[in-house]
Coordinates of C-alpha atoms in Angstrom, one line a residue:
Chain A
M1118 CA -10.1 -8.4 27.9
K1119 CA -12.7 -8.5 25.4
Y1120 CA -11.7 -9.4 21.6
F1121 CA -13.6 -8.1 18.4
V1122 CA -12.2 -11.2 15.8
T1123 CA -13.4 -9.6 12.1
G1124 CA -13.3 -12.8 9.9
G1125 CA -14.4 -14.7 13.5
S1126 CA -15.8 -17.9 11.4
G1127 CA -12.8 -18.1 9.2
F1128 CA -9.7 -20.2 9.2
V1129 CA -7.5 -18.3 11.9
G1130 CA -10.0 -16.2 13.5
S1131 CA -12.3 -19.3 14.6
N1132 CA -8.8 -21.1 16.2
M1133 CA -8.3 -17.6 17.6
T1134 CA -11.6 -18.0 18.8
D1135 CA -11.5 -21.1 20.3
R1136 CA -7.6 -20.0 22.3
L1137 CA -9.2 -16.8 23.5
L1138 CA -12.4 -18.6 25.4
S1139 CA -9.8 -21.4 26.4
L1140 CA -7.6 -18.3 28.2
G1141 CA -10.9 -17.1 30.0
H1142 CA -11.6 -13.9 27.4
E1143 CA -15.0 -12.5 25.9
V1144 CA -14.8 -12.7 22.0
V1145 CA -17.2 -11.2 19.4
A1146 CA -16.7 -13.2 16.2
Y1147 CA -17.9 -10.7 13.5
D1148 CA -18.1 -12.6 9.8
N1149 CA -20.4 -12.3 6.9
L1150 CA -20.6 -15.9 6.3
S1151 CA -19.4 -16.2 2.8
T1152 CA -16.3 -17.5 3.6
G1153 CA -16.3 -18.3 6.8
Q1154 CA -18.3 -21.2 8.3
K1155 CA -20.3 -21.5 10.6
K1156 CA -19.7 -25.0 12.0
F1157 CA -16.6 -23.6 13.3
L1158 CA -17.5 -21.8 15.7
S1159 CA -20.2 -25.0 17.0
S1160 CA -17.3 -25.5 20.4
A1161 CA -17.3 -21.4 21.4
E1162 CA -21.1 -21.0 20.6
S1163 CA -21.4 -23.5 24.2
N1164 CA -19.3 -20.7 25.8
S1165 CA -21.4 -17.6 28.0
H1166 CA -18.2 -15.6 26.8
F1167 CA -18.9 -15.8 23.2
R1168 CA -21.3 -13.8 21.1
F1169 CA -21.3 -14.4 17.2
I1170 CA -22.3 -11.5 15.1
Q1171 CA -23.5 -12.0 11.3
G1172 CA -22.2 -8.6 9.2
D1173 CA -19.4 -7.2 6.7
I1174 CA -17.0 -5.2 7.2
L1175 CA -18.1 -3.0 4.3
D1176 CA -21.2 -2.2 6.4
S1177 CA -19.3 0.6 8.7
H1178 CA -22.7 1.1 11.2
D1179 CA -23.4 -2.8 11.9
L1180 CA -19.2 -3.3 12.7
T1181 CA -19.0 0.3 14.3
T1182 CA -22.1 -1.0 16.8
A1183 CA -20.9 -4.6 16.8
M1184 CA -17.7 -3.5 17.9
S1185 CA -18.9 -1.3 21.4
G1186 CA -17.4 -2.6 24.1
C1187 CA -14.5 -4.5 22.7
D1188 CA -10.7 -3.8 23.8
F1189 CA -8.3 -5.0 21.2
V1190 CA -9.0 -6.0 17.5
F1191 CA -7.9 -8.5 15.5
H1192 CA -8.9 -8.2 12.3
F1193 CA -8.6 -11.5 9.9
A1194 CA -11.3 -10.8 7.3
A1195 CA -10.2 -11.0 4.0
N1196 CA -10.2 -11.5 0.7
A1197 CA -7.8 -13.9 0.6
D1198 CA -8.1 -15.6 -2.8
I1199 CA -4.8 -14.7 -3.9
R1200 CA -5.1 -16.9 -6.9
D1201 CA -7.3 -15.2 -8.8
N1202 CA -7.2 -11.8 -7.7
L1203 CA -7.4 -9.9 -11.2
K1204 CA -10.5 -11.7 -12.2
H1205 CA -12.0 -9.1 -9.3
P1206 CA -9.8 -5.6 -8.5
E1207 CA -13.1 -4.7 -7.4
F1208 CA -13.8 -7.0 -5.1
V1209 CA -10.2 -7.3 -3.3
F1210 CA -10.0 -3.4 -3.6
E1211 CA -13.1 -3.8 -1.1
Q1212 CA -12.7 -6.1 1.6
N1213 CA -9.4 -5.9 1.6
A1214 CA -7.9 -1.8 1.4
R1215 CA -11.9 -0.6 2.0
G1216 CA -12.5 -3.4 4.7
T1217 CA -9.5 -2.3 6.9
L1218 CA -10.2 1.7 6.8
N1219 CA -13.7 0.6 8.0
V1220 CA -12.3 -1.2 11.2
L1221 CA -9.7 1.5 11.7
E1222 CA -12.6 3.9 11.3
A1223 CA -14.6 1.9 13.8
M1224 CA -12.1 2.1 16.3
R1225 CA -11.6 5.3 15.7
A1226 CA -15.5 5.4 16.6
N1227 CA -15.5 3.5 19.2
G1228 CA -11.9 4.4 21.6
I1229 CA -10.0 1.1 20.3
K1230 CA -6.7 1.8 20.0
S1231 CA -5.3 -2.2 19.3
I1232 CA -5.1 -3.8 16.7
A1233 CA -3.3 -7.0 15.1
F1234 CA -3.5 -7.4 11.4
S1235 CA -3.1 -10.7 9.2
S1236 CA -1.0 -9.6 6.1
T1237 CA 0.9 -11.5 3.8
G1238 CA 4.7 -12.6 3.0
S1239 CA 3.3 -12.1 -0.6
V1240 CA 3.7 -8.4 0.5
Y1241 CA 7.7 -9.1 -0.7
G1242 CA 6.5 -10.0 -4.3
E1243 CA 9.5 -12.0 -5.6
P1244 CA 12.1 -10.8 -3.5
D1245 CA 16.0 -11.6 -3.6
V1246 CA 17.0 -12.4 -0.4
F1247 CA 16.2 -15.5 1.5
P1248 CA 14.8 -16.3 3.8
T1249 CA 13.3 -12.9 3.8
P1250 CA 13.4 -10.4 6.4
E1251 CA 10.9 -7.6 7.7
T1252 CA 13.4 -5.6 6.0
A1253 CA 14.1 -7.1 2.9
P1254 CA 14.1 -4.2 0.2
Y1255 CA 11.3 -2.3 -0.2
P1256 CA 9.6 -4.5 -2.9
V1257 CA 7.7 -3.8 -6.2
Q1258 CA 3.8 -6.0 -6.2
T1259 CA 3.0 -9.1 -8.1
S1260 CA -0.5 -8.9 -7.4
L1261 CA -3.4 -7.2 -6.2
Y1262 CA -4.6 -9.3 -3.2
A1263 CA -0.4 -8.3 -1.5
A1264 CA -0.9 -4.8 -2.3
S1265 CA -4.2 -4.7 -1.0
K1266 CA -1.8 -6.3 2.3
D1267 CA 0.6 -4.0 2.0
F1268 CA -1.6 -0.6 2.4
G1269 CA -3.8 -2.7 5.3
E1270 CA -0.1 -2.4 6.8
G1271 CA 0.5 0.7 5.8
M1272 CA -3.3 2.4 7.2
I1273 CA -2.7 0.7 10.3
E1274 CA 0.9 2.7 10.6
S1275 CA -0.6 5.5 9.9
Y1276 CA -2.9 5.4 12.7
C1277 CA -0.6 4.5 15.1
N1278 CA 1.5 7.8 14.3
G1279 CA -1.1 9.1 14.3
Y1280 CA -3.8 8.5 16.3
G1281 CA -1.9 6.1 19.0
F1282 CA -2.7 3.5 18.2
T1283 CA -0.9 0.3 18.9
G1284 CA -0.4 -2.0 15.1
Y1285 CA 0.4 -5.8 15.1
I1286 CA 1.3 -6.6 11.7
F1287 CA 1.9 -10.3 10.9
R1288 CA 3.3 -11.7 7.4
F1289 CA 1.8 -14.6 7.0
V1290 CA 3.6 -18.2 5.3
S1291 CA 0.6 -20.0 4.2
L1292 CA -1.1 -21.7 6.9
L1293 CA -2.5 -25.7 7.6
G1294 CA -3.7 -27.3 10.1
E1295 CA -7.0 -28.0 11.6
R1296 CA -10.3 -25.8 9.4
Y1297 CA -8.2 -24.7 6.4
P1298 CA -10.7 -23.5 3.9
H1299 CA -8.7 -23.7 0.5
G1300 CA -4.8 -24.1 -0.8
H1301 CA -2.8 -26.9 -2.6
V1302 CA -3.3 -29.4 -0.2
F1303 CA -6.8 -29.0 -0.5
D1304 CA -7.0 -29.1 -4.0
F1305 CA -4.6 -32.4 -3.8
V1306 CA -6.7 -33.8 -1.5
K1307 CA -10.2 -33.3 -3.3
S1308 CA -8.3 -34.0 -6.3
L1309 CA -7.0 -37.6 -5.2
L1310 CA -10.3 -38.7 -3.6
R1311 CA -12.1 -37.9 -7.3
D1312 CA -9.2 -39.7 -9.2
P1313 CA -6.7 -41.4 -7.4
E1314 CA -4.6 -42.2 -10.4
H1315 CA -3.8 -38.9 -11.3
L1316 CA -2.6 -35.0 -9.6
R1317 CA -2.4 -32.2 -11.6
I1318 CA -0.3 -29.6 -10.3
L1319 CA -0.3 -26.0 -10.8
G1320 CA 3.5 -24.9 -12.6
N1321 CA 7.1 -26.9 -12.4
G1322 CA 6.4 -28.7 -8.7
H1323 CA 9.8 -27.0 -8.5
Q1324 CA 8.3 -23.5 -7.0
K1325 CA 9.6 -23.5 -3.4
K1326 CA 7.3 -23.0 -0.2
S1327 CA 7.0 -22.3 3.2
Y1328 CA 3.8 -23.5 5.8
L1329 CA 2.9 -23.0 8.9
Y1330 CA 0.4 -24.7 11.4
I1331 CA -1.9 -22.9 12.8
Q1332 CA -1.3 -23.4 16.2
D1333 CA 2.1 -22.6 16.1
C1334 CA 0.8 -19.3 14.5
I1335 CA -1.6 -18.6 17.1
D1336 CA 1.1 -18.9 20.0
A1337 CA 3.0 -16.6 17.8
I1338 CA 0.0 -13.7 17.4
M1339 CA -0.8 -14.2 21.3
L1340 CA 3.2 -14.5 22.2
C1341 CA 3.8 -10.6 20.3
V1342 CA 0.6 -9.4 21.8
N1343 CA 1.4 -9.9 25.0
T1344 CA 5.2 -9.0 25.7
F1345 CA 4.7 -5.5 23.8
G1346 CA 0.4 -4.4 25.3
N1347 CA 0.1 -0.9 24.4
D1348 CA 2.8 0.9 24.0
E1349 CA 1.8 3.0 20.7
T1350 CA 3.6 1.8 18.3
T1351 CA 3.6 -0.6 15.1
H1352 CA 4.8 -4.1 15.8
I1353 CA 5.9 -6.5 12.2
F1354 CA 6.7 -9.8 12.4
N1355 CA 7.3 -12.5 10.3
L1356 CA 5.4 -16.3 11.0
G1357 CA 6.9 -19.3 9.3
A1358 CA 8.4 -22.2 10.3
D1359 CA 12.0 -21.7 9.4
E1360 CA 12.1 -24.3 6.7
Y1361 CA 10.6 -24.4 2.8
C1362 CA 10.1 -27.4 0.9
E1363 CA 8.6 -27.9 -2.9
V1364 CA 5.5 -28.7 -4.0
R1365 CA 5.8 -31.3 -5.3
D1366 CA 7.4 -32.8 -2.0
S1367 CA 4.1 -31.9 -0.6
A1368 CA 2.2 -33.8 -3.2
K1369 CA 4.4 -37.4 -2.3
W1370 CA 3.8 -36.2 1.2
I1371 CA -0.1 -35.9 1.0
S1372 CA 0.0 -38.8 -1.7
E1373 CA 2.0 -41.1 1.0
R1374 CA -0.3 -40.2 3.7
M1375 CA -3.5 -41.5 1.6
N1376 CA -1.8 -44.4 0.5
L1377 CA -1.4 -43.8 -2.9
S1378 CA 0.9 -43.2 -5.6
P1379 CA -1.0 -41.2 -9.0
E1380 CA 1.0 -40.1 -11.6
F1381 CA 2.0 -36.5 -11.1
E1382 CA 1.0 -33.9 -14.1
F1383 CA 2.7 -30.7 -14.4
T1384 CA 1.3 -27.6 -16.4
G1385 CA 4.5 -26.3 -16.5
G1386 CA 6.4 -23.0 -15.7
I1387 CA 8.2 -21.6 -12.5
R1388 CA 5.2 -20.0 -11.2
G1389 CA 1.2 -21.5 -10.8
W1390 CA -0.8 -18.4 -12.5
T1391 CA 0.3 -14.5 -12.4
G1392 CA 1.2 -13.1 -9.4
D1393 CA 2.7 -16.7 -7.8
S1394 CA 6.4 -16.5 -6.1
P1395 CA 8.5 -18.9 -6.9
F1396 CA 10.5 -18.8 -3.4
I1397 CA 8.6 -17.8 -0.6
W1398 CA 10.7 -18.2 3.2
L1399 CA 10.8 -16.0 5.7
D1400 CA 13.4 -15.4 7.4
T1401 CA 11.6 -15.2 11.3
K1402 CA 14.6 -14.3 13.8
R1403 CA 12.4 -11.3 15.0
I1404 CA 9.7 -13.7 16.3
R1405 CA 12.1 -16.4 17.3
A1406 CA 14.0 -13.8 19.3
L1407 CA 11.0 -14.1 21.3
G1408 CA 11.3 -17.4 22.6
W1409 CA 8.5 -18.6 19.2
K1410 CA 9.5 -21.9 17.5
N1411 CA 7.4 -23.9 15.2
K1412 CA 6.3 -27.4 16.7
L1413 CA 5.1 -29.4 13.4
S1414 CA 7.6 -29.6 11.0
I1415 CA 5.7 -28.8 7.6
R1416 CA 5.7 -32.2 6.8
Q1417 CA 4.0 -33.1 9.4
A1418 CA 1.5 -29.5 9.1
V1419 CA 0.6 -31.0 5.8
E1420 CA -0.3 -35.0 7.2
R1421 CA -1.9 -33.1 9.7
T1422 CA -3.8 -31.3 7.2
V1423 CA -4.6 -34.1 5.3
D1424 CA -5.9 -35.8 8.1
Y1425 CA -8.4 -33.6 9.0
L1426 CA -9.9 -33.1 5.7
L1427 CA -10.4 -36.7 5.3
S1428 CA -12.0 -36.7 8.7
H1429 CA -13.7 -33.6 7.7
K1430 CA -15.5 -34.1 3.9
W1431 CA -18.0 -31.7 4.0
L1432 CA -15.7 -29.1 4.2
L1433 CA -14.0 -30.2 0.8
E1434 CA -17.4 -30.0 -0.3
A1435 CA -18.2 -26.8 0.5
R1436 CA -16.6 -24.6 -1.8
Chain B
M188 CA 0.4 10.1 -29.4
K189 CA -3.0 11.1 -27.4
Y190 CA -2.5 11.9 -23.6
F191 CA -4.9 11.7 -21.1
V192 CA -3.6 13.9 -17.7
T193 CA -5.7 13.3 -14.3
G194 CA -5.8 16.8 -12.4
G195 CA -4.9 18.0 -15.5
S196 CA -5.0 21.4 -14.0
G197 CA -3.3 21.2 -10.6
F198 CA 0.4 22.2 -10.3
V199 CA 2.2 19.0 -11.9
G200 CA -0.6 18.4 -15.0
S201 CA -0.9 21.7 -16.6
N202 CA 2.4 22.2 -16.6
M203 CA 2.6 18.3 -18.0
T204 CA 0.0 19.4 -20.6
D205 CA 1.6 22.3 -22.0
R206 CA 4.3 20.5 -22.4
L207 CA 2.9 17.5 -24.5
L208 CA 1.5 20.1 -26.5
S209 CA 4.3 22.2 -27.4
L210 CA 5.6 18.9 -28.6
G211 CA 2.7 18.3 -30.9
H212 CA 0.7 15.9 -28.6
E213 CA -2.9 16.4 -28.2
V214 CA -3.7 16.6 -24.5
V215 CA -6.8 14.9 -22.9
A216 CA -6.8 17.5 -19.7
Y217 CA -9.4 16.3 -16.4
D218 CA -9.9 17.1 -13.8
N219 CA -12.8 17.9 -10.6
L220 CA -11.4 21.1 -10.4
S221 CA -11.2 21.2 -6.4
T222 CA -7.8 22.6 -6.0
G223 CA -6.7 22.7 -9.8
Q224 CA -7.1 25.8 -11.6
K225 CA -8.7 26.5 -14.4
K226 CA -6.0 29.2 -14.8
F227 CA -3.6 26.7 -15.6
L228 CA -4.2 26.5 -18.9
S229 CA -5.2 29.5 -20.4
S230 CA -2.1 28.6 -23.1
A231 CA -3.5 25.4 -23.7
E232 CA -7.0 26.3 -24.4
S233 CA -5.8 28.7 -27.4
N234 CA -4.2 25.0 -28.4
S235 CA -6.7 23.5 -31.1
H236 CA -4.7 19.7 -29.8
F237 CA -6.7 20.2 -26.3
R238 CA -9.6 19.0 -25.1
F239 CA -10.5 20.1 -21.2
I240 CA -12.9 17.7 -19.4
Q241 CA -14.6 19.1 -16.1
G242 CA -14.7 15.3 -14.2
D243 CA -14.0 13.2 -10.9
I244 CA -12.0 10.2 -11.0
L245 CA -14.2 9.2 -8.6
D246 CA -17.2 8.9 -11.3
S247 CA -15.8 5.9 -13.0
H248 CA -18.2 6.0 -15.9
D249 CA -17.1 9.5 -17.1
L250 CA -14.0 8.7 -16.5
T251 CA -13.9 5.8 -18.8
T252 CA -16.1 8.0 -21.5
A253 CA -13.5 11.0 -21.0
M254 CA -10.3 8.4 -21.3
S255 CA -11.7 7.0 -24.9
G256 CA -9.0 7.0 -27.3
C257 CA -6.3 8.1 -25.4
D258 CA -3.0 6.3 -26.1
F259 CA -0.8 6.9 -22.4
V260 CA -2.2 8.1 -19.1
F261 CA -0.8 10.3 -16.8
H262 CA -2.5 9.8 -12.9
F263 CA -1.7 13.2 -10.9
A264 CA -5.3 13.4 -9.5
A265 CA -4.7 13.4 -5.6
N266 CA -5.2 14.6 -2.9
A267 CA -2.0 16.3 -1.9
D268 CA -2.6 17.6 1.5
I269 CA 0.4 15.2 3.8
R270 CA -0.3 18.0 6.3
D271 CA -3.8 17.3 7.3
N272 CA -4.5 13.9 5.8
L273 CA -5.4 11.9 9.3
K274 CA -8.4 15.1 9.6
H275 CA -10.3 13.5 6.7
P276 CA -9.1 10.0 6.4
E277 CA -12.4 8.9 4.5
F278 CA -11.3 11.6 1.6
V279 CA -7.8 10.4 1.1
F280 CA -8.5 7.4 1.1
E281 CA -11.7 7.7 -1.8
Q282 CA -9.2 10.6 -3.8
N283 CA -5.9 8.7 -3.2
A284 CA -6.9 4.6 -3.7
R285 CA -10.1 4.3 -4.7
G286 CA -9.2 7.2 -7.3
T287 CA -6.3 5.3 -8.6
L288 CA -7.8 2.1 -8.6
N289 CA -10.7 3.7 -11.3
V290 CA -8.2 4.9 -13.3
L291 CA -6.9 1.6 -14.0
E292 CA -10.1 0.2 -14.4
A293 CA -11.0 3.2 -16.7
M294 CA -7.9 1.9 -18.3
R295 CA -8.3 -1.5 -19.1
A296 CA -12.2 -1.0 -20.1
N297 CA -10.1 1.4 -23.2
G298 CA -7.7 -0.8 -23.4
I299 CA -5.3 2.0 -22.2
K300 CA -2.2 0.0 -21.3
S301 CA 0.7 2.4 -20.4
I302 CA 0.5 5.2 -17.1
A303 CA 2.9 7.2 -15.4
F304 CA 2.0 7.9 -11.9
S305 CA 3.1 11.3 -9.0
S306 CA 3.7 9.5 -6.0
T307 CA 6.1 10.5 -3.1
G308 CA 9.5 10.4 -1.5
S309 CA 7.1 10.3 2.1
V310 CA 6.1 6.7 1.1
Y311 CA 10.0 6.0 2.3
G312 CA 8.7 6.8 6.1
E313 CA 11.0 7.9 8.5
P314 CA 13.8 6.1 6.9
D315 CA 17.2 5.2 7.9
V316 CA 19.4 5.5 4.4
F317 CA 20.7 9.2 3.0
P318 CA 20.2 9.5 0.4
T319 CA 17.5 6.8 0.3
P320 CA 17.0 5.0 -2.7
E321 CA 14.3 3.4 -4.2
T322 CA 15.3 -0.1 -3.0
A323 CA 15.5 1.3 0.8
P324 CA 14.4 -1.0 3.6
Y325 CA 10.8 -1.9 3.1
P326 CA 9.1 1.2 5.1
V327 CA 7.0 2.0 7.7
Q328 CA 4.4 4.2 6.3
T329 CA 3.8 7.5 8.4
S330 CA 1.1 9.2 6.5
L331 CA -1.9 7.8 5.6
Y332 CA -1.7 10.3 2.8
A333 CA 2.1 8.1 2.2
A334 CA 0.2 5.0 2.5
S335 CA -2.4 5.7 0.0
K336 CA 0.2 6.5 -2.3
D337 CA 1.9 2.9 -1.6
F338 CA -0.7 1.7 -2.7
G339 CA -1.3 3.5 -5.7
E340 CA 2.3 2.1 -6.7
G341 CA 1.3 -1.6 -5.3
M342 CA -1.7 -1.6 -7.5
I343 CA 0.1 0.0 -11.0
E344 CA 2.8 -2.9 -10.1
S345 CA 0.1 -5.8 -9.9
Y346 CA -2.2 -4.2 -13.2
C347 CA 1.8 -3.9 -15.1
N348 CA 2.5 -7.9 -13.5
G349 CA -1.2 -9.7 -14.3
Y350 CA -2.5 -7.5 -17.4
G351 CA 0.9 -6.4 -18.8
F352 CA 0.2 -2.6 -18.3
T353 CA 3.8 -0.2 -18.2
G354 CA 4.2 1.6 -15.4
Y355 CA 6.1 4.3 -14.4
I356 CA 6.2 5.7 -10.9
F357 CA 8.1 8.5 -9.6
R358 CA 8.5 9.3 -5.9
F359 CA 9.1 13.2 -5.7
V360 CA 10.3 15.2 -3.3
S361 CA 8.1 18.5 -2.4
L362 CA 8.3 19.9 -5.9
L363 CA 8.6 24.0 -6.6
G364 CA 8.3 26.9 -9.4
E365 CA 5.3 28.3 -11.7
R366 CA 1.9 27.2 -10.6
Y367 CA 2.9 25.6 -7.1
P368 CA -0.2 26.1 -5.0
H369 CA 0.9 25.0 -2.1
G370 CA 3.9 24.0 0.9
H371 CA 5.9 26.3 2.1
V372 CA 7.2 28.6 0.7
F373 CA 3.5 29.2 -0.4
D374 CA 3.2 30.0 3.1
F375 CA 5.7 31.6 4.2
V376 CA 5.3 34.1 1.4
K377 CA 1.3 34.6 1.8
S378 CA 2.6 35.4 5.6
L379 CA 5.1 37.8 5.1
L380 CA 2.5 40.0 2.9
R381 CA 0.3 40.1 5.5
D382 CA 2.9 40.9 8.4
P383 CA 6.7 41.5 7.1
E384 CA 8.0 41.8 10.6
H385 CA 7.3 38.0 11.7
L386 CA 7.5 34.4 9.9
R387 CA 6.1 31.7 12.0
I388 CA 8.2 28.4 11.5
L389 CA 6.9 24.6 11.7
G390 CA 8.7 22.6 14.5
N391 CA 12.7 24.0 15.3
G392 CA 13.6 24.7 11.3
H393 CA 16.2 22.3 11.1
Q394 CA 13.8 19.5 9.2
K395 CA 16.3 18.9 6.2
K396 CA 14.3 18.9 3.4
S397 CA 14.9 18.1 -0.7
Y398 CA 13.2 19.8 -3.6
L399 CA 12.9 19.7 -7.0
Y400 CA 12.0 22.6 -9.9
I401 CA 8.8 21.9 -11.9
Q402 CA 10.5 22.4 -15.4
D403 CA 12.8 19.9 -13.8
C404 CA 10.5 17.2 -13.0
I405 CA 8.5 17.3 -16.4
D406 CA 12.5 16.8 -18.0
A407 CA 12.3 13.4 -16.3
I408 CA 9.5 12.3 -16.6
M409 CA 9.4 12.5 -20.2
L410 CA 13.5 11.2 -20.5
C411 CA 11.7 8.2 -18.6
V412 CA 8.3 7.8 -20.6
N413 CA 10.5 7.8 -24.0
T414 CA 13.3 5.8 -22.7
F415 CA 11.3 2.4 -22.1
G416 CA 8.3 2.6 -23.9
N417 CA 5.4 0.4 -23.7
D418 CA 7.8 -2.6 -22.3
E419 CA 5.3 -4.0 -19.3
T420 CA 7.1 -3.3 -17.1
T421 CA 7.1 -1.0 -14.0
H422 CA 9.7 1.4 -13.8
I423 CA 10.1 3.0 -10.3
F424 CA 13.0 6.6 -10.5
N425 CA 12.9 9.0 -6.9
L426 CA 12.9 13.0 -8.6
G427 CA 14.8 15.6 -6.4
A428 CA 17.3 17.8 -6.7
D429 CA 21.1 16.1 -5.5
E430 CA 21.0 18.3 -2.4
Y431 CA 19.0 19.5 1.0
C432 CA 18.2 22.4 2.6
E433 CA 17.0 22.7 6.1
V434 CA 13.8 24.9 6.0
R435 CA 15.1 27.9 7.8
D436 CA 17.9 28.2 4.5
S437 CA 15.1 28.9 2.4
A438 CA 12.7 30.9 4.9
K439 CA 16.5 33.1 5.1
W440 CA 15.8 32.9 0.9
I441 CA 12.5 33.7 1.0
S442 CA 13.0 36.9 3.2
E443 CA 16.0 38.2 1.2
R444 CA 14.1 37.5 -1.7
M445 CA 11.2 39.1 -0.8
N446 CA 13.5 42.0 0.5
L447 CA 12.6 41.6 4.3
S448 CA 14.1 40.9 7.5
P449 CA 11.3 38.7 9.6
E450 CA 12.2 38.0 13.2
F451 CA 11.4 33.7 12.7
E452 CA 9.3 32.2 15.4
F453 CA 9.6 28.6 15.6
T454 CA 6.9 26.2 17.1
G455 CA 9.5 23.7 18.5
G456 CA 10.0 19.9 17.5
I457 CA 11.7 18.1 15.0
R458 CA 9.0 17.8 12.9
G459 CA 6.3 20.6 11.7
W460 CA 3.6 18.4 11.9
T461 CA 2.2 14.6 12.7
G462 CA 3.9 12.2 10.2
D463 CA 6.0 15.2 8.8
S464 CA 9.6 12.8 8.1
P465 CA 12.2 15.3 9.7
F466 CA 14.6 14.7 6.6
I467 CA 13.4 14.1 3.0
W468 CA 17.1 13.6 0.7
L469 CA 16.6 11.0 -2.2
D470 CA 19.0 8.6 -3.6
T471 CA 18.9 10.0 -7.5
K472 CA 21.2 8.1 -9.2
R473 CA 19.2 5.6 -10.9
I474 CA 17.5 8.5 -13.3
R475 CA 20.6 10.4 -13.2
A476 CA 22.5 7.5 -15.0
L477 CA 19.3 8.1 -18.2
G478 CA 21.6 11.7 -18.4
W479 CA 19.3 14.0 -16.5
K480 CA 19.7 16.3 -14.2
N481 CA 18.1 19.0 -12.5
K482 CA 19.1 22.7 -13.7
L483 CA 18.0 24.6 -11.3
S484 CA 19.4 24.3 -7.4
I485 CA 17.0 24.1 -4.7
R486 CA 17.8 28.2 -3.6
Q487 CA 16.9 29.1 -7.2
A488 CA 14.1 26.9 -7.4
V489 CA 12.6 28.5 -4.4
E490 CA 13.6 32.1 -5.6
R491 CA 12.0 31.0 -8.4
T492 CA 8.9 30.4 -6.8
V493 CA 8.9 33.2 -4.9
D494 CA 8.8 35.5 -8.0
Y495 CA 6.2 33.9 -9.5
L496 CA 3.7 33.9 -6.3
L497 CA 4.6 37.7 -6.3
S498 CA 3.5 37.9 -9.8
H499 CA 0.2 35.9 -9.4
K500 CA -1.1 37.0 -5.6
W501 CA -4.5 36.0 -6.9
L502 CA -3.1 32.4 -6.3
L503 CA -2.2 33.2 -2.6
E504 CA -5.6 34.1 -1.9
A505 CA -7.2 31.1 -4.0
R506 CA -6.9 29.1 -1.2

């Protein structure tokens, strides 16, 4: 099989690329390098089954050409900045909504009919049901980021229904692990390296969040894709650990891993920012019914992320 | 109050314009006249509180300028062709997704914070619960048209949450009545005028659908807008009759109203077209709790639509 990976030099895309190559597949990674890191592909670059193409999903012509000859698309390219998404609505719209339509149209032009898509647990807004199942009540969106991901899902679903596509939609919690490029562990480690005595935490620190280790996430995606094949329907899965923690728990684990005892300072409020959900915990019965479970707990995933960042400090300085 | 109505010369927009003018408000109708009819505004044109601006919601500059000085936006401009939406995905995306972002950004540029939006009962896909409430399980989209309307809702919701907008989202069943410009009654009347002996019906005719008379719809919208004011939240309402009929019932009523007894021919299958929902019946308890009810039954609304089309045959030829 020949796979096309948008966002191929990003956190999820580069880990997926390495996994696919290790299984003997061919991979074309497509990335505009706006946030992706070419260094993440250094191992892939030595594999003859791998090809990197620098390009933008907003460039339909380049995208369509690059996709030629591939069998399956992993669409991970996106603006993932949920925190500041309302500062640049035009950018979120283009990267996430327009970009996903371009990917679908490039697939149609190339006769490719299978796509896996990185959605987000944020599409549930602020749900009433915990853990939140895939069939939760029709959500009210709280960020343009999540609304654009929800639309990505909807576009894929309509292409499955109308054009016989097969769609795999994964609603992730926040991912952790090797090549993790932004988020609270990133911010906390970077801040503690600069000032080991103090740690500023957005909100009151009681926000409850679930996380998932990147390799557990890749395991789940590969299991789904291999289970259902090209059955011309849409498959929707929550992916997350079967637990959650508070942000202040995570702050404690990070500090301990760094052998530090900083004073915590809280900005206050139940949310870290506008559109932040105070509680994210996904019901993952559907994916677990296929035999998947996460190998690392949230604490283990946090600690592995700290270790990774401390041994890859260049990444902390990259943004 | 000064209202801005996108799609102001369309079916819903022109009826809303007349209503607002009759209540003494000022109205700016904005329309590119691609499917709207200038004739629908002939009464409005004689009112000094009315102004028509020919423009496209895809032209951000014109849109932003036209909106200046308005207090409230009714956003009805859209590509409403659900039946053929997958023939031109690019067009649906631009008109419905990009167009709605442009409207929201033009509002932001003008400091306008209240918007009412015409969504659709199609956003529920093919639901399992009937009548379908606003809190139905997270839907799977079956058409790009509905996915784009769902995204319109999500963008408005995120602007309410992030920018303090007030949003009114109305999920309509199919509307009927004066100025009705497309849909099955339109097609059946046009077909029967050409061939009174035969009527071709898409699907097996057992598709169950709910409908609503346009003036009942306008009543409901005005009631909601006046009930909640600018409370910086999103209000979501299903709008429909509290009943449904089969397409073959409607075909019978239309034929009888035209004093005809055509032979019905069915194309077969439970859906009229790809993405057609075999059963649309919305739970309208939420709007009825505000004191609204529809004045016309579905049969009365169908008959009034037939009468209107027969006395406005120019409209049947307009597309």
